[in-house]
Coordinates of C-alpha atoms in Angstrom, one line a residue:
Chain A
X12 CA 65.9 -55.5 -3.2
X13 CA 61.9 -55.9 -3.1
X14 CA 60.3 -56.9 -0.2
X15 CA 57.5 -58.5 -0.2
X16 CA 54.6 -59.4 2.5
X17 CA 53.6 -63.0 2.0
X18 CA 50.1 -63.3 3.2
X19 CA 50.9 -66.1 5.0
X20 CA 54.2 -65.8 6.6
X21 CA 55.0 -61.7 6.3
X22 CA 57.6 -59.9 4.9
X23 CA 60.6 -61.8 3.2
X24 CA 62.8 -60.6 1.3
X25 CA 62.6 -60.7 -2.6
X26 CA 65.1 -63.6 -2.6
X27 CA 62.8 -66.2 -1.3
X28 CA 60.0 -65.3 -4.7
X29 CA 60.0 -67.0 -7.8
X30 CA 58.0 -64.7 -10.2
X31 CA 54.8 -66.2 -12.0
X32 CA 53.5 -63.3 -14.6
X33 CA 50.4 -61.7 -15.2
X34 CA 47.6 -62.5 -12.7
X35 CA 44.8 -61.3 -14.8
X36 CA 44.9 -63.6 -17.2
X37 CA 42.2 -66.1 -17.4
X38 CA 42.2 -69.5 -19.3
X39 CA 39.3 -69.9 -21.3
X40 CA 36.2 -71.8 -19.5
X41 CA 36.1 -75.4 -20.0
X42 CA 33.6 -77.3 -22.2
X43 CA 33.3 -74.5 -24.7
X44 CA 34.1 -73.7 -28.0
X45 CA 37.7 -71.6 -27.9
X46 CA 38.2 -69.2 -30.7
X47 CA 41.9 -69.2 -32.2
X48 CA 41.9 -65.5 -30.5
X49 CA 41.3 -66.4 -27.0
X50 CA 44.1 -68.9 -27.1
X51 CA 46.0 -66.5 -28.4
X52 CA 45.1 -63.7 -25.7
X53 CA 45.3 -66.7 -23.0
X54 CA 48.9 -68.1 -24.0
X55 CA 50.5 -65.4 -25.8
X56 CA 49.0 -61.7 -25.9
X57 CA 49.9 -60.3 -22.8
X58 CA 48.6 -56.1 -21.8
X59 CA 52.6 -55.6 -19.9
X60 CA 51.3 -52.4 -18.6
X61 CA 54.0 -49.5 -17.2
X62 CA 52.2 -49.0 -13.6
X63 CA 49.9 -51.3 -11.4
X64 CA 50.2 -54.5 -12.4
X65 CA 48.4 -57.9 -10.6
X66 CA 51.2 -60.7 -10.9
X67 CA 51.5 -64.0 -9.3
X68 CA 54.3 -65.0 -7.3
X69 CA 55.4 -68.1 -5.5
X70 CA 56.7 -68.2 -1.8
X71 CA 59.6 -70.7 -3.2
X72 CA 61.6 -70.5 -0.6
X73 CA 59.2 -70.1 1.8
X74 CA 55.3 -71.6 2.4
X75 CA 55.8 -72.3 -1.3
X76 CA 52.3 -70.7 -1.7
X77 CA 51.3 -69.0 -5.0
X78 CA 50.3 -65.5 -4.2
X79 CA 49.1 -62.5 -5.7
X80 CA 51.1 -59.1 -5.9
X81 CA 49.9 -55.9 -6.7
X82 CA 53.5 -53.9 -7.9
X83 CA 54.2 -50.6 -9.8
X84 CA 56.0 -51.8 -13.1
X85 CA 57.8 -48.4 -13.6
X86 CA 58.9 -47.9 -9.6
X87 CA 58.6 -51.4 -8.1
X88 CA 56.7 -50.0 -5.2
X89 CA 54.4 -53.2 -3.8
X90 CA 50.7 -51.8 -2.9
X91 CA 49.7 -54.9 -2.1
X92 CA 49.3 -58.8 -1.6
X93 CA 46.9 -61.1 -1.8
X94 CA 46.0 -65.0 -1.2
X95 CA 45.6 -66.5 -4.4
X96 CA 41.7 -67.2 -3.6
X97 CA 41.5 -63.5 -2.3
X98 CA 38.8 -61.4 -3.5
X99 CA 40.4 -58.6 -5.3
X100 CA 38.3 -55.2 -5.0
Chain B
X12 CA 78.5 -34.2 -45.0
X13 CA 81.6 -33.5 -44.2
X14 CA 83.9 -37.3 -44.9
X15 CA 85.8 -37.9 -41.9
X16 CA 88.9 -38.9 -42.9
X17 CA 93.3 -39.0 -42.2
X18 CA 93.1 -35.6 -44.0
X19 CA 90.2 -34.2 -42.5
X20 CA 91.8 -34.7 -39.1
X21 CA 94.7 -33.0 -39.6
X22 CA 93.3 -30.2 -41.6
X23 CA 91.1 -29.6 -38.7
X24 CA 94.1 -30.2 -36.0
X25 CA 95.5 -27.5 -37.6
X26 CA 92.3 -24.9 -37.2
X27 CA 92.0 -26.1 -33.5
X28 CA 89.1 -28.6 -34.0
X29 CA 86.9 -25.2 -34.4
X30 CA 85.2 -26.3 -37.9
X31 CA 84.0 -29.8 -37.8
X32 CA 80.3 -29.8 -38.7
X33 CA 77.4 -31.1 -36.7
X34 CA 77.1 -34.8 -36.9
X35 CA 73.2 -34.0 -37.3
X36 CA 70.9 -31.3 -37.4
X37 CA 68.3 -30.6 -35.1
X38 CA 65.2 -29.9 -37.1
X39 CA 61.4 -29.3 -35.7
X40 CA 59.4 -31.5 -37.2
X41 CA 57.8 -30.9 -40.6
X42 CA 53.7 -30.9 -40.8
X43 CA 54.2 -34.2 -43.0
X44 CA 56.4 -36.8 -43.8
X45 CA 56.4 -40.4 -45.9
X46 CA 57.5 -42.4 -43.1
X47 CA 58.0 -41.5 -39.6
X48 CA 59.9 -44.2 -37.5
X49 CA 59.0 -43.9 -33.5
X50 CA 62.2 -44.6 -31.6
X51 CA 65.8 -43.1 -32.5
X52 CA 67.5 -46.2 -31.0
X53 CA 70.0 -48.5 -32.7
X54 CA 67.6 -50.5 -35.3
X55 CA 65.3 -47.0 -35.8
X56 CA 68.6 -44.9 -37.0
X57 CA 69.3 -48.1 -39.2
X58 CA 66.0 -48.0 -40.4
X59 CA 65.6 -44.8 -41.3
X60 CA 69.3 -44.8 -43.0
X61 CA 68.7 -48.1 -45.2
X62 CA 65.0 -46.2 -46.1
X63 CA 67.1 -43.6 -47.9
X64 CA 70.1 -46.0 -49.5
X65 CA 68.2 -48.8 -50.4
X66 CA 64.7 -47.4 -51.3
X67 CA 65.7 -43.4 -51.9
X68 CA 63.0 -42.7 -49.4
X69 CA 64.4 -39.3 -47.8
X70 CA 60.9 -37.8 -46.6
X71 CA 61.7 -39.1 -43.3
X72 CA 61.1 -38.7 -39.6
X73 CA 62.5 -40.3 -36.6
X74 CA 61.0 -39.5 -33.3
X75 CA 62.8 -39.8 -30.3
X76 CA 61.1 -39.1 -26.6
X77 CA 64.9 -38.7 -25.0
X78 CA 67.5 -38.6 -27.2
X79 CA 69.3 -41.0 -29.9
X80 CA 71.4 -43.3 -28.6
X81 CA 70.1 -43.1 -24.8
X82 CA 68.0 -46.2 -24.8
X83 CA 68.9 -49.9 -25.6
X84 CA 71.8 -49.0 -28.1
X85 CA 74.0 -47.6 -25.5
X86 CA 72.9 -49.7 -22.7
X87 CA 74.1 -53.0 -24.0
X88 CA 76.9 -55.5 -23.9
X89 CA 78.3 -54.9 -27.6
X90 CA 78.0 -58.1 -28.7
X91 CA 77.1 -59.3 -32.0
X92 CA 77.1 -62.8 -33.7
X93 CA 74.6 -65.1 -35.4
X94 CA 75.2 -68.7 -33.9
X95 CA 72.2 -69.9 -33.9
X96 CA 70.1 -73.2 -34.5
X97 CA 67.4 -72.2 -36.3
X98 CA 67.4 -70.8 -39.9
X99 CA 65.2 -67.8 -39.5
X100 CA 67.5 -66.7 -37.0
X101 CA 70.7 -67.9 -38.4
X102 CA 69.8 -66.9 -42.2
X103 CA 68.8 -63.0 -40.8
X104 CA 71.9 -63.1 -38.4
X105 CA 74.3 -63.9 -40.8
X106 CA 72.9 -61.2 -43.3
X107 CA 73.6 -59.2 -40.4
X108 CA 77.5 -60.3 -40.1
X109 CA 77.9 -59.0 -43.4
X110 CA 76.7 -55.2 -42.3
X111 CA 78.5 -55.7 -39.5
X112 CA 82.3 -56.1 -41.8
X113 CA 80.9 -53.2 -43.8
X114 CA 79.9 -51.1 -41.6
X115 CA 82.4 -48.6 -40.8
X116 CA 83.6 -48.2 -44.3
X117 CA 79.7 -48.1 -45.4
X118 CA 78.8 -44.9 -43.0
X119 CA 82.4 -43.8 -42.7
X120 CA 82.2 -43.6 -39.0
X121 CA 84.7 -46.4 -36.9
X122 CA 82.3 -48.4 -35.4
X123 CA 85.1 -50.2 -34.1
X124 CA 84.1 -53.5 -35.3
X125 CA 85.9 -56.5 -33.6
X126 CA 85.2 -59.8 -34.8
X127 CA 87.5 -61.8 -31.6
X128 CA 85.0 -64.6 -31.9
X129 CA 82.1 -65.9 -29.2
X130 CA 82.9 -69.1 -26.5
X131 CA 80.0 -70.9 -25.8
X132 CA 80.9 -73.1 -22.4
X133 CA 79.6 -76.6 -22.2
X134 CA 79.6 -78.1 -18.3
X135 CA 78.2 -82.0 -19.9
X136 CA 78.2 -84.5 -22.2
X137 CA 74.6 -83.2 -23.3
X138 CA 75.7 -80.0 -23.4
X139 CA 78.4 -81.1 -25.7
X140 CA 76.1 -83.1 -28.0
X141 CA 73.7 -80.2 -28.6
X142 CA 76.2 -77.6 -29.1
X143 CA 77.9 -79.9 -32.1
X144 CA 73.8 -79.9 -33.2
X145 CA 73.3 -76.7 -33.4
X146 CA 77.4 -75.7 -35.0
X147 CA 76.2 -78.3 -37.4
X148 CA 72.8 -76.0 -38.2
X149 CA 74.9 -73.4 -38.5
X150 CA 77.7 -74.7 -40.8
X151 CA 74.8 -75.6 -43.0
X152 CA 73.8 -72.2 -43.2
X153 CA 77.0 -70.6 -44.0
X154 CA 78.1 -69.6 -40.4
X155 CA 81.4 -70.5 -39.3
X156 CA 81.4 -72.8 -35.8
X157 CA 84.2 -74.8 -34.7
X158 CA 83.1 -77.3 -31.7
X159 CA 86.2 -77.0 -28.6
X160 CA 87.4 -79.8 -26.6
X161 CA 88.2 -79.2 -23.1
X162 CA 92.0 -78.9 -24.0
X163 CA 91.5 -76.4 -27.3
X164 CA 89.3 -74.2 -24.5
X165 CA 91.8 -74.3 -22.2
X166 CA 94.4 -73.2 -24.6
X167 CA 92.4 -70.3 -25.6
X168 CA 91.2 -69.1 -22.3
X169 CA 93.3 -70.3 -19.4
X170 CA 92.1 -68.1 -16.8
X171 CA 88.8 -70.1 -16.6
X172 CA 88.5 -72.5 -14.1
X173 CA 89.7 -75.5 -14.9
X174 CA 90.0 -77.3 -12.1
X175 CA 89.4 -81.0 -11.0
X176 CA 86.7 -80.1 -7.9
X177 CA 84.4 -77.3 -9.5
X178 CA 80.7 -78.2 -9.5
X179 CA 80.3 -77.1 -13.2
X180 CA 83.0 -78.6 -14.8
X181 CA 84.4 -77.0 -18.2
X182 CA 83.6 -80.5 -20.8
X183 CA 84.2 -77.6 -24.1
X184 CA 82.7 -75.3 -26.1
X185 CA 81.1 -74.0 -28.9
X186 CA 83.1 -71.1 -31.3
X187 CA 81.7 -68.8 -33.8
X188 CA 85.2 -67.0 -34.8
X189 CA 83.6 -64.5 -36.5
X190 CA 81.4 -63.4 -33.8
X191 CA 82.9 -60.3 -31.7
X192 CA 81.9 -56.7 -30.3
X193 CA 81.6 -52.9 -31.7
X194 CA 81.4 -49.5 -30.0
X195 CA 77.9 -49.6 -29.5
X196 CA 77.5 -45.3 -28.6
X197 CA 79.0 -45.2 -32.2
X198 CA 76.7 -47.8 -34.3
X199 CA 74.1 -45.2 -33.6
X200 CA 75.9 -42.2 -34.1
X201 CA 77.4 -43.7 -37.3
X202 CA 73.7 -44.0 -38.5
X203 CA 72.7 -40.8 -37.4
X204 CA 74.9 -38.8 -39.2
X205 CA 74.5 -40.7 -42.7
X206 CA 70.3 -40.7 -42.1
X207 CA 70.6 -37.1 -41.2
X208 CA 73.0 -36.6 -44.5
X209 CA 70.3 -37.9 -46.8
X210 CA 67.5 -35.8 -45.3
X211 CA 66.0 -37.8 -42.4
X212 CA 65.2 -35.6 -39.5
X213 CA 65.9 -37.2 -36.3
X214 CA 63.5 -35.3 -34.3
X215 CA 64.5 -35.8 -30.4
X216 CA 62.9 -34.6 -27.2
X217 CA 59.5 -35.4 -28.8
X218 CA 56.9 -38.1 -27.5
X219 CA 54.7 -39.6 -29.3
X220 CA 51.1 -39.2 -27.3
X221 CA 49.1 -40.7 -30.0
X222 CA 48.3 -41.9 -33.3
X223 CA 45.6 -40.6 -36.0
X224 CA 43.9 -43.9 -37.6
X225 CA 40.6 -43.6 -39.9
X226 CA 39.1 -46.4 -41.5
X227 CA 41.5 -49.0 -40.4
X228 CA 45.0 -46.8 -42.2
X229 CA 47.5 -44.9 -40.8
X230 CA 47.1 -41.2 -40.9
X231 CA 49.6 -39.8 -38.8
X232 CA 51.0 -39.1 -35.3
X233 CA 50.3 -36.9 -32.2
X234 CA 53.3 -35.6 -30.6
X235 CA 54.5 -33.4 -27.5
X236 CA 55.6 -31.3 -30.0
X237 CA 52.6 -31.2 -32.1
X238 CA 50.7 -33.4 -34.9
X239 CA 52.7 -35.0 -37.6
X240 CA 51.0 -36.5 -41.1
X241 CA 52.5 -39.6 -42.4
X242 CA 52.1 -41.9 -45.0
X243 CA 53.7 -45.0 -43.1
X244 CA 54.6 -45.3 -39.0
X245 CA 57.3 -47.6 -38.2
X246 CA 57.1 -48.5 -34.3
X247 CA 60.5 -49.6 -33.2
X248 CA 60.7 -48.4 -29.8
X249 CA 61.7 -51.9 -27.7
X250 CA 61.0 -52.0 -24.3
X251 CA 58.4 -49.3 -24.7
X252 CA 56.3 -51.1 -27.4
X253 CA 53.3 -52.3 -25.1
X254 CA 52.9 -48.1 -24.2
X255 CA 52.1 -47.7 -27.5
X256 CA 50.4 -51.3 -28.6
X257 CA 48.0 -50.2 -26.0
X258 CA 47.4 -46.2 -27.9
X259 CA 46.6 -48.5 -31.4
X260 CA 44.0 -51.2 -28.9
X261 CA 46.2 -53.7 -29.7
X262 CA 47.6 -56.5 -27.4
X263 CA 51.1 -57.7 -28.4
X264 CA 52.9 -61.3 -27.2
X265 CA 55.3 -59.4 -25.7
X266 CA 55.9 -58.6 -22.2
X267 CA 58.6 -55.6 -21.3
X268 CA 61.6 -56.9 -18.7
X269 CA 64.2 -55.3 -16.8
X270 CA 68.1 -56.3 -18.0
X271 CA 71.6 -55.6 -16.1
X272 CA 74.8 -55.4 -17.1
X273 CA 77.9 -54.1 -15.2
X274 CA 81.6 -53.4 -16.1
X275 CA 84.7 -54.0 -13.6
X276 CA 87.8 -51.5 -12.9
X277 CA 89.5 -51.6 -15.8
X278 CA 92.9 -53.8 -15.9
X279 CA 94.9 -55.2 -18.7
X280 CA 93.9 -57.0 -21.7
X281 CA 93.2 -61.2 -20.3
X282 CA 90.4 -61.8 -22.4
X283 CA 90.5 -62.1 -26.2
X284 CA 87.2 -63.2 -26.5
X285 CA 83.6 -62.9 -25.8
X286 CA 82.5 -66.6 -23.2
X287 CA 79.6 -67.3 -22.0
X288 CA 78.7 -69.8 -18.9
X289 CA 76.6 -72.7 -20.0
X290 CA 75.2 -73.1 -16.7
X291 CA 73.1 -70.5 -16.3
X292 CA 73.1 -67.1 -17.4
X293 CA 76.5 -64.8 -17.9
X294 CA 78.4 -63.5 -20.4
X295 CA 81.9 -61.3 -20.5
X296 CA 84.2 -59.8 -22.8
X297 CA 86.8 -57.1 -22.0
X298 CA 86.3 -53.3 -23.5
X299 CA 89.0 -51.8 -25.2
X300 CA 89.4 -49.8 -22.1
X301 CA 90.3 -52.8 -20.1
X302 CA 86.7 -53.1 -18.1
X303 CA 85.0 -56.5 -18.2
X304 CA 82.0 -56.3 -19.4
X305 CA 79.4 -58.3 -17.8
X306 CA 75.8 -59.3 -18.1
X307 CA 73.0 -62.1 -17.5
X308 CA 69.9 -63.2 -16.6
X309 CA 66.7 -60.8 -17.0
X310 CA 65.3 -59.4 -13.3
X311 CA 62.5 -61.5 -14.0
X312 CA 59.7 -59.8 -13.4
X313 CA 57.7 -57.3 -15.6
X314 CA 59.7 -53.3 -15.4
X315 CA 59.9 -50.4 -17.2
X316 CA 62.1 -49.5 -14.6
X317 CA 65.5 -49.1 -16.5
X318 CA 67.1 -50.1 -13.5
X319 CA 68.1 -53.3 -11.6
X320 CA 67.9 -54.9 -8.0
X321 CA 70.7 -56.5 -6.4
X322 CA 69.8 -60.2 -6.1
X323 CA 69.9 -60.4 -9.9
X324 CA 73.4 -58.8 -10.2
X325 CA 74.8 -61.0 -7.6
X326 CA 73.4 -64.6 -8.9
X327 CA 75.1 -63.6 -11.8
X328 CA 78.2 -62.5 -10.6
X329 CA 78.0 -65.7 -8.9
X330 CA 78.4 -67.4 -12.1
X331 CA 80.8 -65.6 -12.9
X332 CA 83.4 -66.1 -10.6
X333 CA 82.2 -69.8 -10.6
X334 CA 83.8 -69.5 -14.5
X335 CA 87.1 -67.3 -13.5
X336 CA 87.5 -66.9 -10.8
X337 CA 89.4 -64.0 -11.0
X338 CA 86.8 -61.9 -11.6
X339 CA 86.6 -61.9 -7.7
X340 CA 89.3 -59.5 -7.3
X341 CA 87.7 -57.0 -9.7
X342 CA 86.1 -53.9 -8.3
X343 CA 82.8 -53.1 -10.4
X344 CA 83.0 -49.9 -11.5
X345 CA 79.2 -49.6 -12.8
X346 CA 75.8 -51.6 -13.5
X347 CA 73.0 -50.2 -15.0
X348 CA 69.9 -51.5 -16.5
X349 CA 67.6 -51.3 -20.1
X350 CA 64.1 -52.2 -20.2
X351 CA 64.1 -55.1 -23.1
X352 CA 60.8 -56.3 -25.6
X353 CA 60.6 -60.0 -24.1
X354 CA 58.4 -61.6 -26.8
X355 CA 56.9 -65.2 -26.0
X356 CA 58.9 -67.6 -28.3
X357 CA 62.1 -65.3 -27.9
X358 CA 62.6 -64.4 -31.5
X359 CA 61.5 -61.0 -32.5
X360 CA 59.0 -59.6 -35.2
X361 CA 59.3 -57.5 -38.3
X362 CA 55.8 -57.4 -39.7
X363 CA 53.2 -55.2 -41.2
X364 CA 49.9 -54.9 -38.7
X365 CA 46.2 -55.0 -39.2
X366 CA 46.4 -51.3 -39.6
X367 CA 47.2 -50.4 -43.1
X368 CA 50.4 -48.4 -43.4
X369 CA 51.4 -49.2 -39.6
X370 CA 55.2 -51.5 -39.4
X371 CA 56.1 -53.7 -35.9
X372 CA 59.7 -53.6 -35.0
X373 CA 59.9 -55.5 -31.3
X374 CA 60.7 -58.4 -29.5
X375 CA 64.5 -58.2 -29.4
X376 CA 64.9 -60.0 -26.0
X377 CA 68.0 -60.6 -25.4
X378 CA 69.7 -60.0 -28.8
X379 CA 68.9 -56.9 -30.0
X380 CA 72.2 -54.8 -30.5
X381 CA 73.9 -57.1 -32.1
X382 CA 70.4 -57.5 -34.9
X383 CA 70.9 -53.3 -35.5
X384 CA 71.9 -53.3 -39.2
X385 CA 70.0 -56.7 -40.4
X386 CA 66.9 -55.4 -38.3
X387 CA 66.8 -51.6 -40.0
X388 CA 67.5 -53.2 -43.1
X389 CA 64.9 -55.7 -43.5
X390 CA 62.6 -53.2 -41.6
X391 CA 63.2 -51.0 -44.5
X392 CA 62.6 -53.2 -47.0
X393 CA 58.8 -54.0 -44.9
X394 CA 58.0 -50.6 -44.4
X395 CA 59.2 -49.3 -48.4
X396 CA 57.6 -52.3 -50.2
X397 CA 55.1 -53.1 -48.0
X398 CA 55.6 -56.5 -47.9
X399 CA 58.1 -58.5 -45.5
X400 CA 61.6 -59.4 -47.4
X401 CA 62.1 -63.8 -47.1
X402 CA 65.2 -62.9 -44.4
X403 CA 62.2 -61.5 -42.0
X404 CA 58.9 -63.7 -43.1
X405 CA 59.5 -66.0 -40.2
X406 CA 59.4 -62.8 -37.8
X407 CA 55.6 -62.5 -38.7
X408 CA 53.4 -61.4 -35.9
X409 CA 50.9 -64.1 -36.8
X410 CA 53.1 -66.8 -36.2
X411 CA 52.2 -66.9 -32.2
X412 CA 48.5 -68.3 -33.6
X413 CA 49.6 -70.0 -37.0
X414 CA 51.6 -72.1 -34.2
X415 CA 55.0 -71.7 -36.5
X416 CA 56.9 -70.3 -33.3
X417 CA 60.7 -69.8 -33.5
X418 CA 61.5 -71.1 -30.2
X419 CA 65.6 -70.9 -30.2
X420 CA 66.0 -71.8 -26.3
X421 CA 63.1 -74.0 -26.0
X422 CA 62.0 -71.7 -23.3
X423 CA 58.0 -71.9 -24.2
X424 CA 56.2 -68.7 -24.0
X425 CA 58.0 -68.0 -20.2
X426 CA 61.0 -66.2 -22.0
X427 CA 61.6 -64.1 -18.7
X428 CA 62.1 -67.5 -16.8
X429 CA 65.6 -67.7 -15.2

């Protein structure tokens, strides 16, 4: 079972999370010309790294806030969470 | 190669089992080979063998970081069958059924093949109406589907709920008869043996570190047990395909996901078939030991872990017992988890790469056990020709751009959603 601090209401248990994938990835700005490869890297090409790994989760049962999660992929250990508009040194 | 055989049984009986040979060698690797295949799974044994039968390519290497048949191939359910809707799956499935039937004669090795047919559960009317779509796809490719009536399911597998006041109600069912399970431990043994006969050297205990590209070709391979020349690299290595995307700078659509499955105490045969719930996630079958074997929805979030959490294994259990309830008085006797190749339309690929001399193998999902012989074959056929074969051009890698997905579930590019 992952536990996992919700920035706004504290640690819950893994149950109450609804996963959300990758955090780092970044649509392409607005009002600009898109190559086929950045929609690509934006909707399909995704790093999956075996380590640290910045993912979004959502509170679902919970504050139903989107948050960010900073997890090991190969031993699940949680390092850290963030609000979604958290500045992420 | 010694033939296994009635006779060779007893004539060994009778010298106390003390002269069998060794299945396969154990070779160090050579300073060069043709073709070296990364990953000593399931579909990299298969590979390797259809290499030498179908294109007499014996200058071969597989390299294995653990050892063959510790990974996906002996983690799995067992299950193998090819209903599905869409022909580039159905077409490459069913070539796969075919390998399947042949399969034990074909290595002579009992893979225990046992086509007891595949129960797909409908709980609604909608349910019903796209199951009789997609038997219909099927039928027109060649693949045998018979859509169930509530009554015809019952008569086949009573112990299911049936029941008036259940909140997923059993409406039918979808049946591919030819469907079924194999020994999975001994689909990659099977392969072993025969690769190894022909001169493939299945090289285990070796990781591959790195990979020797100049001017946009394959030149070989760095290993922990030193560097290895090849003509043509074949990555086929599942769950651990984004480790080695990221050695070559490339970014696949393909995220790696944590998987569970579990067997029960092992009673007496009740289940002659392999059913899955068609409200959520779970699918059973009993061993030929007796255990049920069980399995479901992904963990859902991104793991190379190899092994599961709770929640997961009890949400599906869940399911479970909401179809028989029986399963309730079963003690589990283990669970255990793989790490699978989640790709983002849920259909895998089988393509060349920008890198000359360099073959993809990944994005097996859910399925990829049961795609073994079709998958080494047609991999083969890509690596040996270098060009794709028609049962794997839909499985291109370009397809995520060219927008010609292969979307079986209708799950979008969120295949790890459950």
């Amino acid at each position: 079972m992952l536990h996992i601090k919700c920035p706004h209401c504290g640690m819950r248990s893994q149950n109450e999370f609804s996963y959300g994938g990758d955090a780092t990835v970044k649509r392409p700005a607005l009002n600009k010309e898109v190559t086929d490869q950045e929609w690509d890297n934006f909707v399909y090409n995704r790093v999956s790294p075996r380590g640290k790994h910045l993912e979004l989760w959502q509170h679902l049962s919970g504050c139903r806030q989107w948050i960010k999660v900073e997890r090991d992929t190969a031993t699940h250990e949680i390092f850290n969470t963030y609000k979604t508009n958290e500045e992420i040194a | 190669m010694q033939k296994y055989s009635i006779f060779s049984l007893v004539k060994n009986a009778l010298t106390g089992h003390q002269n069998w040979d060794l299945a396969w060698k154990d070779p160090n690797p050579k300073e060069e080979y043709d073709v070296v295949i990364i990953g000593g799974g399931g579909h990299g044994l298969a590979t390797a063998y259809y290499l030498a039968k179908e294109h007499q390519i014996t200058k071969v290497a597989i390299i294995e970081k653990g050892w063959i048949g510790g990974g996906n191939v002996g983690r799995n359910t067992t299950i193998i069958r090819s209903n599905y809707m869409h022909d580039e799956n159905g077409l490459f499935s069913e070539f796969g059924m075919d390998l399947w039937r042949k399969m034990s004669q074909d290595l002579n090795y009992n893979v225990m093949f046992s086509p007891r047919g595949i129960i797909n559960l409908a709980h609604s009317d909608a349910q019903m109406n796209a199951y009789a779509r997609r038997g219909n796809s099927m039928r027109l490719n060649g693949i045998d589907a018979v859509l169930l009536n509530r009554e015809e399911v019952k008569e086949i597998i009573p112990m299911a709920d049936f029941s008036d006041n259940v909140r997923f109600p059993i409406f039918g069912g979808l049946m591919q008869p030819s469907a079924g399970t194999a020994r999975h431990d001994a689909v990659a043994w099977g392969y072993a043996r025969q690769a190894d006969s022909m001169g493939v050297d299945i090289i285990q205990n070796c990781e591959v570190t790195g990979f020797e590209v100049s001017a946009g070709k394959i030149k070989g391979i760095r290993t922990s047990r030193g560097n290895i020349k090849a003509k043509k690299v074949g990555l086929c290595v599942a769950g651990s395909t984004n480790i080695l995307a990221e050695k070559l700078n490339m970014t696949l659509p393909i995220e790696t996901h944590l998987l569970q499955a579990c067997v029960s105490e092992p009673v007496k045969p009740v289940l002659d078939k392999v059913v899955t719930f068609g409200a959520g996630h779970f699918y059973i079958s009993q061993s030929d030991k007796g255990e049920m074997v069980m399995g479901g929805d992904l963990d859902g979030y991104n793991s190379y872990a190899q092994r599961g959490n709770l929640p997961t294994l009890q949400h599906v259990l869940t399911e479970g017992i909401a179809m028989m309830p029986f399963l309730s008085k079963l003690k589990m006797l283990r669970t255990w988890g793989g790490i699978m190749d989640m790709s983002m339309d849920g259909s895998p690929i089988i393509d060349k790469t920008h890198i000359d001399g360099l073959y993809l193998n990944c994005g097996w999902c859910y399925g990829g056990f049961k795609a073994t012989p079709a998958s080494g074959w047609t991999f083969a056929h890509t690596i040996a020709q270098d060009r794709v074969h028609e049962l794997n051009a839909g499985y291109s890698l370009n397809r995520f751009s060219t927008g010609h997905l292969i979307d079986e579930k209708g799950l979008g590019t969120k295949t790890w959603i459950s």
